[in-house]
Amino acid sequence: MRRIAQDIAAIKRDVRVVKNRKPGLAYSSIEDGAIREYDKDGVLVSQTGKQPDGTHNHVVVNGPKPPKPAGLTASAQPGLIEIRWNGKFAGGVVSPLDLKHVAAYVVPPVSSWTCPTRQV
């Protein structure tokens, strides 16, 4: 009986300690490192803190593939390529929240390929 009473007293002490605990993350920091987020398949999707190139930021690494853009127009003149986009996507789909930029690629004729694509 004495052992049960001691166990109950220990449990009550532990409950008081947990009950009085304050959140600690507000007083935490990342020291020369990063917090990595992985999806359910174990693929890195974002990293907060120090990046591989030494910069510090929150970077989305493998977000969802953006939908197909709509309203693209392109024109060219010697020494000039103009590409316009109204910022909308096919079917009225909303942009993923992590979309930062759009890249355009120029593909030379197949007979003159020296590299698959050239970003402009």
Short mmCIF file of C-alpha atoms in Angstrom, two decimals:
data_model
loop_
_atom_site.label_atom_id
_atom_site.label_comp_id
_atom_site.label_asym_id
_atom_site.label_seq_id
_atom_site.Cartn_x
_atom_site.Cartn_y
_atom_site.Cartn_z
CA MET A 1 0.00 0.00 0.00
CA ARG A 2 2.87 2.33 0.84
CA ARG A 3 4.35 1.74 -2.66
CA ILE A 4 1.04 2.71 -4.34
CA ALA A 5 0.86 5.89 -2.24
CA GLN A 6 4.44 6.79 -3.24
CA ASP A 7 3.64 6.16 -6.92
CA ILE A 8 0.52 8.36 -6.72
CA ALA A 9 2.51 11.14 -5.03
CA ALA A 10 5.20 10.91 -7.76
CA ILE A 11 2.55 11.07 -10.48
CA LYS A 12 0.98 14.15 -8.85
CA ARG A 13 4.40 15.86 -8.73
CA ASP A 14 5.01 15.05 -12.40
CA VAL A 15 1.58 16.38 -13.38
CA ARG A 16 2.26 19.65 -11.50
CA VAL A 17 5.61 20.04 -13.30
CA VAL A 18 4.05 19.44 -16.73
CA LYS A 19 1.06 21.65 -15.92
CA ASN A 20 3.31 24.59 -14.92
CA ARG A 21 5.65 24.29 -17.88
CA LYS A 22 5.80 27.24 -20.25
CA PRO A 23 6.26 26.79 -24.00
CA GLY A 24 9.98 26.75 -24.75
CA LEU A 25 10.10 27.32 -28.51
CA ALA A 26 9.65 31.07 -28.08
CA TYR A 27 13.04 31.11 -26.39
CA SER A 28 14.76 28.78 -28.86
CA SER A 29 17.02 29.43 -31.83
CA ILE A 30 18.70 27.62 -34.71
CA GLU A 31 22.46 27.70 -34.17
CA ASP A 32 24.34 27.62 -37.50
CA GLY A 33 21.92 25.09 -38.98
CA ALA A 34 18.47 24.60 -40.43
CA ILE A 35 15.13 22.98 -39.82
CA ARG A 36 14.19 20.69 -42.70
CA GLU A 37 10.63 19.70 -43.61
CA TYR A 38 9.96 16.41 -45.40
CA ASP A 39 6.77 15.14 -47.04
CA LYS A 40 5.17 11.78 -46.26
CA ASP A 41 7.50 10.07 -48.75
CA GLY A 42 10.62 11.46 -47.08
CA VAL A 43 11.32 14.04 -49.81
CA LEU A 44 12.74 17.38 -48.62
CA VAL A 45 10.13 20.08 -49.33
CA SER A 46 11.47 23.11 -47.45
CA GLN A 47 14.32 24.32 -45.30
CA THR A 48 14.37 27.19 -42.80
CA GLY A 49 17.65 28.66 -41.62
CA LYS A 50 21.10 28.17 -43.11
CA GLN A 51 21.00 27.14 -46.77
CA PRO A 52 23.64 25.04 -48.58
CA ASP A 53 25.10 28.22 -50.17
CA GLY A 54 25.59 29.89 -46.76
CA THR A 55 22.59 32.23 -46.97
CA HIS A 56 19.80 32.21 -44.39
CA ASN A 57 16.15 32.06 -45.45
CA HIS A 58 13.06 29.90 -45.76
CA VAL A 59 13.32 28.05 -49.06
CA VAL A 60 10.72 25.79 -50.65
CA VAL A 61 12.67 23.04 -52.37
CA ASN A 62 10.18 20.65 -53.96
CA GLY A 63 6.78 22.30 -54.06
CA PRO A 64 3.93 21.12 -56.23
CA LYS A 65 4.24 21.48 -59.99
CA PRO A 66 2.52 24.71 -61.02
CA PRO A 67 -0.44 24.50 -63.38
CA LYS A 68 -0.13 25.31 -67.09
CA PRO A 69 -0.04 29.08 -67.72
CA ALA A 70 -2.68 30.71 -69.91
CA GLY A 71 -2.56 33.91 -71.93
CA LEU A 72 1.04 33.59 -73.11
CA THR A 73 2.16 35.65 -76.11
CA ALA A 74 5.58 35.87 -77.68
CA SER A 75 7.15 37.93 -80.42
CA ALA A 76 10.68 38.19 -81.75
CA GLN A 77 12.85 40.58 -83.70
CA PRO A 78 16.58 40.45 -84.35
CA GLY A 79 18.20 40.75 -80.91
CA LEU A 80 14.87 40.84 -79.04
CA ILE A 81 12.46 38.29 -77.67
CA GLU A 82 9.34 39.55 -75.92
CA ILE A 83 7.26 37.16 -73.84
CA ARG A 84 4.10 38.32 -72.09
CA TRP A 85 1.92 36.52 -69.61
CA ASN A 86 -1.21 37.76 -67.88
CA GLY A 87 -0.39 35.77 -64.71
CA LYS A 88 -3.38 33.43 -65.08
CA PHE A 89 -3.42 29.66 -65.36
CA ALA A 90 -5.37 27.34 -67.67
CA GLY A 91 -8.83 26.51 -66.38
CA GLY A 92 -8.72 29.35 -63.86
CA VAL A 93 -6.60 27.27 -61.48
CA VAL A 94 -5.05 29.25 -58.62
CA SER A 95 -1.27 29.59 -58.39
CA PRO A 96 0.54 27.49 -55.77
CA LEU A 97 1.40 29.67 -52.76
CA ASP A 98 5.13 28.98 -53.16
CA LEU A 99 5.35 30.17 -56.80
CA LYS A 100 8.13 32.77 -56.88
CA HIS A 101 9.00 33.25 -60.53
CA VAL A 102 8.42 32.04 -64.06
CA ALA A 103 11.29 31.03 -66.34
CA ALA A 104 11.18 31.15 -70.13
CA TYR A 105 13.39 28.95 -72.28
CA VAL A 106 14.51 29.37 -75.86
CA VAL A 107 14.97 26.13 -77.75
CA PRO A 108 17.13 26.34 -80.88
CA PRO A 109 16.22 24.34 -83.98
CA VAL A 110 17.01 20.64 -83.53
CA SER A 111 19.84 20.76 -86.08
CA SER A 112 21.79 23.33 -84.06
CA TRP A 113 21.35 21.95 -80.54
CA THR A 114 24.41 22.36 -78.40
CA CYS A 115 22.47 22.19 -75.15
CA PRO A 116 18.84 21.14 -74.55
CA THR A 117 17.56 24.60 -73.49
CA ARG A 118 18.76 28.10 -72.84
CA GLN A 119 17.09 30.11 -70.11
CA VAL A 120 16.46 33.76 -70.93
#
